[in-house]
């Protein structure tokens, strides 16, 4: 199989060194550690106690002085009452739309009916009489202990992967309002936060990622696609745009074929030794065959595919399709190789530059739909332009041109200017959005047109006109080619996974706080009292390296909706 030749024909970068990829287990172990609860009480001296007492006293005083002040709220009383009424209405379900950012309110009966319709597929889901959590937890423990006996993982890693009090994953679905069906069909999601396999999923994904990055078809995002097409010459006659979508990729992969695909990539292209590969495969098998969840007072087991919502699911699906591509797209046996001038894929969305007739393309689709992988493909072919991800691609003077594509169901999802976020984050949003337009729009006229649309959407979200214009003028002067610099190393990372460099000796201290309008005053209180700590020579040496404050987001209405889903456990 002359794979390198095929990759060159399809205008994708090849591996110049035919190298293997991977990440070091020993260097990755520090990434997977349970949060320590250890506190060195013997190091608590009068200086530290004084610092803590002063900070707590001043924070209490700050709370007293600000609690009586009228709170700033970006919701009116009518809006608050309406939200509470909706929240307490148990006859409806509120969900985000699958695409476009809209909020969807459904009759609960319609929502539950759609869920049961999906869960009635006995080839994919199997009802359980009771929760298998305790049995599965014992099996996970046996798997980890076996790996420990071969010195593959240590006790600290076992402690991280195992959950002290794991929860059952829960099933919900996102309404596909961009489809014609009403009530809308849903995209199945299995929310596994706090579930038995959550941390094992994260661990597996970390070691599969380098293999995903080396896939010749891999597209990181729409910017990566534009970068790869930047110098493409539309010179051949009869060239057309085509797109292919894989139907229900996450739930269609048979376990045996999925494991075969992962084993292929690990053996052919990874740097991992045989013992570690065996552990990875056993772990993936465990995750696939123990993916149970809860919905409407019943437990189910997913017996085919992987859960959309699992951390390793995109990598697993990517590598499965990558295996299929190597055998059927990049193979010498692909009789349509000469027709495929460009081939790129973002998970289950494929874009092709096709040289040939529409009939030949239809024959190609029929050919790939005849397979033993349980894969089904839908397709489109266009002579002049095509919508793919968030861009519209076309051609002008033998070059590829691009502009923004927004679905008809797309909402104005820009952050409200009055939202409870750090001011620097809010003020930077207009500039970052104009930069996105600058990167995607290849023609100046399209940049101006899309910028005008963004201008009014920003105004609608409460951003000051002066700030919007300033952000636009700043973005307009940026050289478009410089916005693709980050993608220049993207292809090289397919073959060389950079090691994480930890500069612990020069690292500054980080104080993580939940954002609030009083953040600046809280930071000031802490900073003013650091002089107490600096009277200790050891602490002074540490503090002199610098420190910074980082904020985590505060609760939002979306968080309350997530809590509602959690309560359904």
Coordinates of C-alpha atoms in Angstrom, one line a residue:
X1 CA 0.0 0.0 0.0
X2 CA 1.7 3.2 -1.2
X3 CA 0.1 5.4 1.5
X4 CA 2.6 8.3 1.2
X5 CA 1.8 8.6 -2.5
X6 CA -1.9 8.6 -1.8
X7 CA -1.5 11.3 0.8
X8 CA 0.4 13.5 -1.6
X9 CA -2.3 13.0 -4.2
X10 CA -4.9 14.1 -1.7
X11 CA -3.0 17.3 -0.9
X12 CA -2.4 16.3 2.7
X13 CA 1.0 16.4 4.5
X14 CA 2.9 13.2 4.9
X15 CA 5.1 12.0 7.7
X16 CA 8.6 12.9 6.5
X17 CA 10.2 10.7 9.2
X18 CA 7.6 7.9 9.2
X19 CA 7.8 8.4 13.0
X20 CA 5.6 7.1 15.8
X21 CA 3.8 9.4 18.2
X22 CA 2.8 9.3 21.8
X23 CA 3.2 10.9 25.2
X24 CA 5.4 9.7 28.0
X25 CA 3.5 7.9 30.8
X26 CA 6.0 9.0 33.5
X27 CA 5.8 12.6 32.4
X28 CA 2.0 12.5 32.3
X29 CA 1.5 11.0 35.8
X30 CA 1.6 14.5 37.4
X31 CA -1.4 15.4 35.3
X32 CA -3.5 12.7 36.8
X33 CA -3.4 13.1 40.5
X34 CA -6.2 13.5 43.0
X35 CA -6.4 16.9 44.7
X36 CA -4.3 16.7 47.9
X37 CA -6.1 17.3 51.2
X38 CA -2.7 17.4 53.1
X39 CA -2.0 20.5 55.0
X40 CA 1.4 21.0 56.8
X41 CA 0.0 22.2 60.2
X42 CA 3.5 22.1 61.7
X43 CA 4.4 25.0 59.3
X44 CA 1.6 27.2 60.6
X45 CA 3.4 29.9 62.6
X46 CA 2.2 33.2 64.0
X47 CA 3.0 35.0 60.7
X48 CA 0.6 32.8 58.7
X49 CA -2.0 32.9 61.4
X50 CA -1.8 36.7 61.5
X51 CA -2.1 36.9 57.7
X52 CA -5.2 34.6 57.7
X53 CA -6.9 36.5 60.5
X54 CA -6.3 39.9 58.9
X55 CA -7.6 38.8 55.5
X56 CA -10.7 37.1 57.1
X57 CA -11.5 40.2 59.2
X58 CA -11.3 42.5 56.2
X59 CA -13.3 40.2 54.0
X60 CA -16.0 40.0 56.6
X61 CA -16.0 43.8 56.8
X62 CA -16.2 44.0 53.0
X63 CA -19.2 41.7 53.1
X64 CA -21.0 43.8 55.7
X65 CA -20.4 47.0 53.8
X66 CA -21.5 45.6 50.4
X67 CA -24.4 43.4 51.4
X68 CA -26.6 46.4 52.1
X69 CA -25.8 48.0 48.8
X70 CA -28.4 47.6 46.0
X71 CA -27.1 44.8 43.9
X72 CA -26.6 45.3 40.2
X73 CA -28.8 42.9 38.2
X74 CA -29.2 42.5 34.5
X75 CA -32.7 40.9 34.8
X76 CA -35.9 42.9 35.4
X77 CA -38.3 41.8 38.1
X78 CA -40.7 40.6 35.3
X79 CA -37.9 38.5 33.8
X80 CA -37.1 37.0 37.2
X81 CA -40.7 36.1 37.8
X82 CA -41.0 34.6 34.3
X83 CA -37.8 32.5 34.8
X84 CA -39.0 31.2 38.1
X85 CA -42.4 30.3 36.7
X86 CA -40.7 28.4 33.8
X87 CA -38.3 26.7 36.2
X88 CA -41.1 25.4 38.4
X89 CA -43.3 24.3 35.5
X90 CA -42.8 20.5 35.5
X91 CA -44.8 20.1 32.3
X92 CA -42.1 21.6 30.1
X93 CA -38.4 20.9 29.4
X94 CA -35.9 23.6 28.6
X95 CA -32.9 22.7 26.6
X96 CA -30.3 24.3 24.4
X97 CA -30.8 23.6 20.7
X98 CA -28.3 21.1 19.2
X99 CA -27.0 23.8 16.8
X100 CA -27.4 27.6 16.6
X101 CA -27.5 28.5 20.3
X102 CA -31.3 28.8 20.5
X103 CA -33.2 28.0 23.7
X104 CA -35.9 25.4 23.1
X105 CA -39.0 24.9 25.3
X106 CA -40.7 21.5 24.8
X107 CA -43.7 19.8 26.3
X108 CA -42.2 17.3 28.7
X109 CA -44.3 14.5 27.1
X110 CA -42.8 15.2 23.7
X111 CA -39.3 15.3 25.2
X112 CA -39.7 12.0 27.0
X113 CA -41.4 10.4 24.0
X114 CA -38.4 11.2 21.8
X115 CA -36.0 9.9 24.5
X116 CA -37.9 6.6 24.7
X117 CA -38.0 6.4 20.9
X118 CA -34.2 6.4 20.8
X119 CA -33.8 4.2 23.8
X120 CA -36.1 1.6 22.3
X121 CA -33.3 0.7 19.8
X122 CA -32.3 -2.6 21.2
X123 CA -29.2 -2.8 18.9
X124 CA -27.8 0.2 20.7
X125 CA -29.4 0.3 24.2
X126 CA -30.3 -2.5 26.6
X127 CA -32.6 -1.9 29.6
X128 CA -31.3 -3.0 33.0
X129 CA -33.3 -4.2 36.0
X130 CA -31.1 -2.3 38.5
X131 CA -28.0 -0.2 38.8
X132 CA -24.8 -2.2 38.0
X133 CA -22.7 0.5 39.7
X134 CA -21.3 -1.7 42.5
X135 CA -20.5 -4.6 40.2
X136 CA -18.8 -2.3 37.6
X137 CA -16.8 -0.6 40.3
X138 CA -15.4 -3.9 41.4
X139 CA -14.5 -4.8 37.8
X140 CA -12.8 -1.4 37.4
X141 CA -10.8 -2.0 40.6
X142 CA -9.7 -5.5 39.3
X143 CA -8.6 -3.9 36.0
X144 CA -6.5 -1.2 37.8
X145 CA -5.0 -3.7 40.2
X146 CA -3.9 -5.9 37.3
X147 CA -2.2 -3.0 35.6
X148 CA -0.5 -2.1 38.9
X149 CA 0.8 -5.6 39.3
X150 CA 2.6 -5.1 36.0
X151 CA 4.0 -1.7 37.1
X152 CA 2.0 0.1 34.4
X153 CA 0.3 2.4 36.8
X154 CA 0.9 3.3 40.4
X155 CA -1.3 3.8 43.5
X156 CA -1.6 7.5 43.0
X157 CA -2.9 7.0 39.5
X158 CA -5.3 4.4 40.7
X159 CA -6.6 6.8 43.3
X160 CA -7.2 9.4 40.6
X161 CA -9.0 7.0 38.2
X162 CA -11.3 5.5 40.9
X163 CA -14.1 7.6 42.2
X164 CA -14.9 7.5 46.0
X165 CA -18.6 8.0 45.4
X166 CA -19.3 7.6 41.7
X167 CA -22.7 8.6 40.3
X168 CA -24.7 7.1 37.5
X169 CA -24.4 8.9 34.1
X170 CA -27.7 10.4 32.9
X171 CA -29.3 10.5 29.5
X172 CA -30.7 13.6 27.9
X173 CA -31.0 14.9 24.3
X174 CA -30.6 18.2 22.5
X175 CA -33.4 19.2 20.1
X176 CA -32.4 19.4 16.5
X177 CA -34.5 22.4 15.5
X178 CA -32.5 22.8 12.3
X179 CA -34.2 19.6 11.1
X180 CA -37.7 19.6 9.6
X181 CA -39.3 17.2 12.2
X182 CA -41.7 18.6 14.7
X183 CA -41.6 17.9 17.6
X184 CA -37.8 17.9 16.9
X185 CA -35.7 14.8 17.1
X186 CA -32.8 15.0 19.6
X187 CA -29.1 14.4 19.7
X188 CA -28.5 11.8 22.4
X189 CA -26.1 13.0 25.2
X190 CA -24.9 10.9 28.1
X191 CA -23.7 13.2 30.8
X192 CA -21.0 11.4 32.8
X193 CA -19.8 14.0 35.2
X194 CA -19.0 12.3 38.4
X195 CA -19.6 8.9 36.8
X196 CA -17.5 5.7 37.4
X197 CA -15.5 6.0 34.2
X198 CA -15.1 9.8 34.0
X199 CA -11.4 10.0 35.0
X200 CA -10.5 6.8 33.1
X201 CA -12.0 8.5 29.9
X202 CA -9.8 11.5 30.5
X203 CA -6.7 9.3 31.0
X204 CA -7.4 7.3 27.8
X205 CA -8.0 10.4 25.7
X206 CA -4.7 11.9 26.8
X207 CA -2.8 9.0 25.2
X208 CA -5.0 8.7 22.1
X209 CA -4.8 12.4 21.2
X210 CA -1.3 12.2 19.5
X211 CA -2.7 9.5 17.2
X212 CA -5.6 11.7 16.2
X213 CA -3.3 14.6 15.4
X214 CA -1.3 12.5 13.0
X215 CA -4.3 11.4 10.9
X216 CA -3.8 12.7 7.4
X217 CA -7.4 13.8 7.1
X218 CA -7.4 15.6 10.5
X219 CA -8.9 19.1 10.7
X220 CA -8.7 20.9 13.9
X221 CA -11.3 23.5 13.0
X222 CA -12.4 25.7 10.1
X223 CA -9.3 27.9 10.4
X224 CA -7.1 24.8 9.9
X225 CA -9.2 24.0 6.8
X226 CA -8.6 27.5 5.4
X227 CA -4.9 27.2 6.1
X228 CA -4.6 23.9 4.3
X229 CA -6.5 25.3 1.3
X230 CA -4.6 28.6 1.3
X231 CA -2.4 27.8 -1.7
X232 CA -4.7 25.4 -3.5
X233 CA -5.0 26.1 -7.2
X234 CA -8.4 25.5 -8.7
X235 CA -7.0 24.8 -12.2
X236 CA -8.3 21.4 -13.2
X237 CA -11.5 21.2 -15.3
X238 CA -14.7 19.8 -13.8
X239 CA -13.7 20.5 -10.1
X240 CA -16.6 20.6 -7.6
X241 CA -17.1 21.0 -3.9
X242 CA -18.5 18.0 -2.0
X243 CA -19.3 17.2 1.6
X244 CA -20.0 13.9 3.3
X245 CA -21.6 13.4 6.7
X246 CA -21.3 10.2 8.8
X247 CA -24.7 9.2 10.2
X248 CA -24.8 8.8 14.0
X249 CA -21.1 8.1 14.2
X250 CA -20.8 7.9 17.9
X251 CA -23.5 5.4 18.4
X252 CA -22.9 3.3 15.3
X253 CA -19.4 1.9 15.9
X254 CA -19.5 -1.9 16.8
X255 CA -17.3 -2.5 19.9
X256 CA -15.2 -5.2 18.2
X257 CA -14.4 -3.0 15.1
X258 CA -13.8 0.0 17.3
X259 CA -11.3 -1.9 19.4
X260 CA -9.7 -3.3 16.2
X261 CA -9.3 0.2 14.9
X262 CA -7.6 1.5 18.1
X263 CA -5.3 -1.6 18.3
X264 CA -4.3 -0.9 14.6
X265 CA -3.3 2.7 15.4
X266 CA -1.5 1.8 18.7
X267 CA 0.5 -0.9 17.1
X268 CA 1.3 0.9 13.8
X269 CA 1.9 4.4 14.9
X270 CA 2.4 4.8 18.7
X271 CA 5.5 4.8 20.8
X272 CA 3.8 2.8 23.6
X273 CA 5.1 -0.6 24.7
X274 CA 3.0 -3.8 24.4
X275 CA 2.0 -3.9 28.1
X276 CA 0.7 -0.3 28.1
X277 CA -1.1 -0.9 24.8
X278 CA -2.8 -3.9 26.3
X279 CA -3.9 -1.8 29.3
X280 CA -5.2 0.9 27.0
X281 CA -7.2 -1.6 25.0
X282 CA -8.6 -3.3 28.1
X283 CA -9.6 0.1 29.6
X284 CA -11.3 1.1 26.4
X285 CA -13.2 -2.2 26.3
X286 CA -14.3 -1.6 29.9
X287 CA -15.6 1.9 29.1
X288 CA -17.4 0.7 26.0
X289 CA -19.1 -2.3 27.7
X290 CA -19.8 -0.6 31.0
X291 CA -21.4 2.5 29.7
X292 CA -24.6 2.5 31.7
X293 CA -26.9 5.5 32.4
X294 CA -30.2 6.5 34.0
X295 CA -33.3 8.0 32.5
X296 CA -36.9 8.3 33.6
X297 CA -36.4 6.0 36.6
X298 CA -34.7 3.3 34.5
X299 CA -31.2 2.1 33.9
X300 CA -29.8 1.3 30.4
X301 CA -26.6 -0.1 29.0
X302 CA -25.2 1.2 25.7
X303 CA -24.2 -1.9 23.8
X304 CA -23.0 -0.3 20.6
X305 CA -20.9 2.8 20.0
X306 CA -19.7 5.3 22.6
X307 CA -21.4 8.0 24.6
X308 CA -21.5 11.4 23.1
X309 CA -20.4 13.2 26.2
X310 CA -17.5 10.9 27.2
X311 CA -14.1 12.6 27.2
X312 CA -12.5 10.0 24.9
X313 CA -15.4 9.7 22.5
X314 CA -14.2 12.2 19.8
X315 CA -10.7 10.5 19.8
X316 CA -12.3 7.0 19.6
X317 CA -14.6 8.1 16.7
X318 CA -11.8 9.9 14.9
X319 CA -9.5 6.9 15.0
X320 CA -12.2 4.6 13.9
X321 CA -12.8 6.7 10.8
X322 CA -9.1 7.1 10.4
X323 CA -8.7 3.3 10.2
X324 CA -11.5 3.1 7.6
X325 CA -9.8 5.9 5.6
X326 CA -6.5 4.2 5.6
X327 CA -8.0 1.0 4.3
X328 CA -10.5 2.5 1.8
X329 CA -9.6 6.1 1.0
X330 CA -5.8 6.2 1.0
X331 CA -5.6 2.7 -0.3
X332 CA -4.3 1.8 -3.8
X333 CA -7.5 -0.2 -4.1
X334 CA -9.5 3.1 -4.1
X335 CA -10.6 3.4 -7.7
X336 CA -11.8 7.0 -7.0
X337 CA -8.4 8.3 -5.9
X338 CA -7.9 10.4 -9.1
X339 CA -11.3 12.0 -8.5
X340 CA -10.4 13.1 -4.9
X341 CA -8.2 16.2 -5.2
X342 CA -8.6 17.2 -1.6
X343 CA -9.9 15.3 1.5
X344 CA -10.2 16.7 5.0
X345 CA -12.4 15.6 8.0
X346 CA -13.6 17.3 11.1
X347 CA -14.8 14.3 13.2
X348 CA -17.8 13.1 11.2
X349 CA -17.9 16.0 8.6
X350 CA -15.9 15.4 5.5
X351 CA -15.0 17.9 2.8
X352 CA -13.8 16.9 -0.7
X353 CA -12.6 18.7 -3.8
X354 CA -14.0 16.4 -6.5
X355 CA -12.7 16.1 -10.0
X356 CA -15.3 14.4 -12.1
X357 CA -19.0 14.2 -12.9
X358 CA -21.9 14.2 -10.4
X359 CA -22.6 10.6 -11.5
X360 CA -19.1 9.5 -10.6
X361 CA -19.5 11.1 -7.2
X362 CA -22.8 9.3 -6.6
X363 CA -21.0 6.1 -7.6
X364 CA -18.4 6.9 -5.0
X365 CA -21.0 7.4 -2.3
X366 CA -22.7 4.1 -3.2
X367 CA -19.3 2.4 -3.0
X368 CA -18.4 3.7 0.5
X369 CA -22.0 3.0 1.7
X370 CA -21.4 -0.7 0.9
X371 CA -19.2 -1.6 3.8
X372 CA -18.9 -3.9 6.8
X373 CA -18.2 -1.1 9.3
X374 CA -21.8 -0.2 10.0
X375 CA -21.1 3.2 8.5
X376 CA -23.7 5.2 6.5
X377 CA -22.9 8.4 4.6
X378 CA -25.0 11.2 3.4
X379 CA -23.6 13.7 0.9
X380 CA -23.9 16.9 -1.1
X381 CA -22.1 18.1 -4.2
X382 CA -22.0 21.7 -5.5
X383 CA -20.5 23.2 -8.6
X384 CA -19.7 26.7 -7.2
X385 CA -19.7 26.9 -3.4
X386 CA -20.4 24.9 -0.3
X387 CA -21.2 25.4 3.4
X388 CA -18.9 23.5 5.7
X389 CA -18.7 24.0 9.5
X390 CA -19.0 27.8 10.0
X391 CA -17.6 28.9 6.6
X392 CA -18.8 29.1 3.0
X393 CA -16.2 28.1 0.4
X394 CA -16.1 29.1 -3.2
X395 CA -13.5 30.1 -5.9
X396 CA -12.3 33.2 -7.7
X397 CA -9.5 33.4 -10.2
X398 CA -8.4 29.8 -9.6
X399 CA -8.1 30.4 -5.8
X400 CA -10.3 29.3 -2.9
X401 CA -12.3 32.1 -1.3
X402 CA -14.2 32.0 2.0
X403 CA -16.7 33.8 4.1
X404 CA -18.8 33.3 7.3
X405 CA -21.7 30.9 7.2
X406 CA -24.5 31.2 9.8
X407 CA -27.3 28.6 9.9
X408 CA -30.8 30.0 9.7
X409 CA -31.5 28.8 13.2
X410 CA -28.5 30.6 14.6
X411 CA -29.2 32.9 17.5
X412 CA -27.3 36.0 18.7
X413 CA -25.2 34.1 21.3
X414 CA -22.7 36.8 22.0
X415 CA -22.1 37.4 25.7
X416 CA -24.3 40.2 27.1
X417 CA -22.2 43.3 27.9
X418 CA -23.9 43.5 31.3
X419 CA -23.0 39.9 32.2
X420 CA -21.2 39.1 35.5
X421 CA -17.8 38.6 33.9
X422 CA -14.4 40.4 34.3
X423 CA -14.5 43.6 32.4
X424 CA -11.4 42.8 30.4
X425 CA -13.1 39.7 29.1
X426 CA -16.2 41.5 28.0
X427 CA -14.2 44.4 26.4
X428 CA -12.1 41.9 24.4
X429 CA -15.1 40.1 22.9
X430 CA -15.7 42.6 20.0
X431 CA -12.1 42.5 19.0
X432 CA -11.8 38.7 19.1
X433 CA -15.1 38.4 17.0
X434 CA -13.8 40.9 14.4
X435 CA -10.5 38.9 14.2
X436 CA -12.5 35.8 13.5
X437 CA -14.2 37.5 10.6
X438 CA -10.8 38.8 9.4
X439 CA -9.4 35.3 9.4
X440 CA -12.4 33.6 7.7
X441 CA -13.3 36.2 5.1
X442 CA -10.8 36.1 2.2
X443 CA -12.2 39.1 0.4
X444 CA -12.4 42.7 1.7
X445 CA -16.0 43.1 0.6
X446 CA -17.0 40.1 2.6
X447 CA -15.1 41.3 5.6
X448 CA -16.9 44.6 5.5
X449 CA -20.3 42.9 5.1
X450 CA -19.8 40.4 7.9
X451 CA -18.4 43.2 10.1
X452 CA -21.5 45.2 9.6
X453 CA -23.7 42.3 10.7
X454 CA -21.5 41.8 13.7
X455 CA -21.7 45.5 14.6
X456 CA -25.5 45.3 14.9
X457 CA -25.4 42.0 16.9
X458 CA -22.9 43.6 19.3
X459 CA -25.1 46.6 19.7
X460 CA -28.0 44.3 20.4
X461 CA -26.1 42.7 23.3
X462 CA -25.4 46.1 24.9
X463 CA -21.8 46.8 23.8
X464 CA -20.9 50.6 23.5
X465 CA -20.8 51.8 19.9
X466 CA -17.4 53.5 20.6
X467 CA -15.8 50.2 21.8
X468 CA -17.2 48.3 18.8
X469 CA -15.8 50.8 16.3
X470 CA -12.5 50.8 18.0
X471 CA -12.3 47.0 18.0
X472 CA -13.2 46.9 14.3
X473 CA -10.6 49.5 13.3
X474 CA -8.0 47.5 15.3
X475 CA -8.9 44.2 13.6
X476 CA -9.1 45.8 10.1
X477 CA -5.3 46.6 10.3
X478 CA -4.3 43.0 11.1
X479 CA -2.5 41.1 8.3
X480 CA -4.9 38.2 7.6
X481 CA -2.0 35.8 6.9
X482 CA -0.7 36.3 10.4
X483 CA -3.9 34.9 11.8
X484 CA -3.0 31.5 10.4
X485 CA 0.4 31.3 12.2
X486 CA -0.9 29.0 14.9
X487 CA -1.9 26.4 12.2
X488 CA 1.6 26.3 10.8
X489 CA 2.7 24.0 13.6
X490 CA -0.6 22.1 13.6
X491 CA 0.5 19.6 10.9
X492 CA 4.0 19.1 12.4
X493 CA 2.3 18.1 15.7
X494 CA 0.7 15.2 13.9
X495 CA 4.1 13.5 14.0
X496 CA 5.8 15.0 17.0
X497 CA 4.0 15.4 20.3
X498 CA 5.8 18.1 22.3
X499 CA 6.6 17.3 25.8
X500 CA 5.2 19.4 28.6
X501 CA 7.9 21.5 30.1
X502 CA 7.3 22.3 33.7
X503 CA 9.3 25.3 35.0
X504 CA 8.5 24.8 38.6
X505 CA 11.4 26.8 39.9
X506 CA 10.2 29.9 38.1
X507 CA 6.5 29.4 38.5
X508 CA 4.5 32.2 40.2
X509 CA 1.8 31.5 42.7
X510 CA -1.8 31.4 41.5
X511 CA -4.8 32.3 43.6
X512 CA -8.1 31.0 42.1
X513 CA -11.2 32.9 43.1
X514 CA -14.8 32.8 42.0
X515 CA -15.6 36.0 40.0
X516 CA -17.7 38.6 41.7
X517 CA -18.2 42.4 41.3
X518 CA -16.0 42.8 44.5
X519 CA -13.1 40.9 42.9
X520 CA -10.8 44.0 42.7
X521 CA -11.4 44.8 46.4
X522 CA -10.7 41.1 47.4
X523 CA -7.5 41.2 45.4
X524 CA -6.5 44.4 47.1
X525 CA -7.1 43.0 50.6
X526 CA -4.9 40.0 49.9
X527 CA -2.2 42.1 48.3
X528 CA -2.1 44.6 51.2
X529 CA -1.6 41.7 53.7
X530 CA 1.2 40.0 51.8
X531 CA 3.7 42.2 53.6
X532 CA 2.9 40.2 56.7
X533 CA 4.0 37.0 55.0
X534 CA 7.1 38.6 53.5
X535 CA 8.5 39.1 57.0
X536 CA 9.3 35.4 56.9
X537 CA 12.5 35.0 54.8
X538 CA 11.4 31.7 53.3
X539 CA 7.9 33.0 52.4
X540 CA 9.4 36.2 51.0
X541 CA 11.6 34.2 48.7
X542 CA 8.6 32.4 47.3
X543 CA 6.4 35.5 47.0
X544 CA 9.1 37.5 45.3
X545 CA 8.7 35.2 42.2
X546 CA 5.3 36.9 41.7
X547 CA 1.7 35.9 42.0
X548 CA -1.5 36.2 40.0
X549 CA -5.2 36.0 40.5
X550 CA -7.3 33.7 38.2
X551 CA -11.1 33.7 38.3
X552 CA -13.5 30.8 37.8
X553 CA -16.9 31.7 36.4
X554 CA -19.8 32.3 38.7
X555 CA -23.1 30.5 38.5
X556 CA -25.3 31.3 35.5
X557 CA -28.8 30.4 34.4
X558 CA -27.2 27.7 32.3
X559 CA -25.7 26.3 35.5
X560 CA -29.1 26.1 37.1
X561 CA -30.4 24.2 34.1
X562 CA -27.4 21.8 34.4
X563 CA -28.4 21.3 38.1
X564 CA -31.9 20.4 37.0
X565 CA -30.4 17.7 34.8
X566 CA -28.3 16.5 37.7
X567 CA -31.4 16.3 39.9
X568 CA -32.9 13.8 37.4
X569 CA -30.4 11.2 38.7

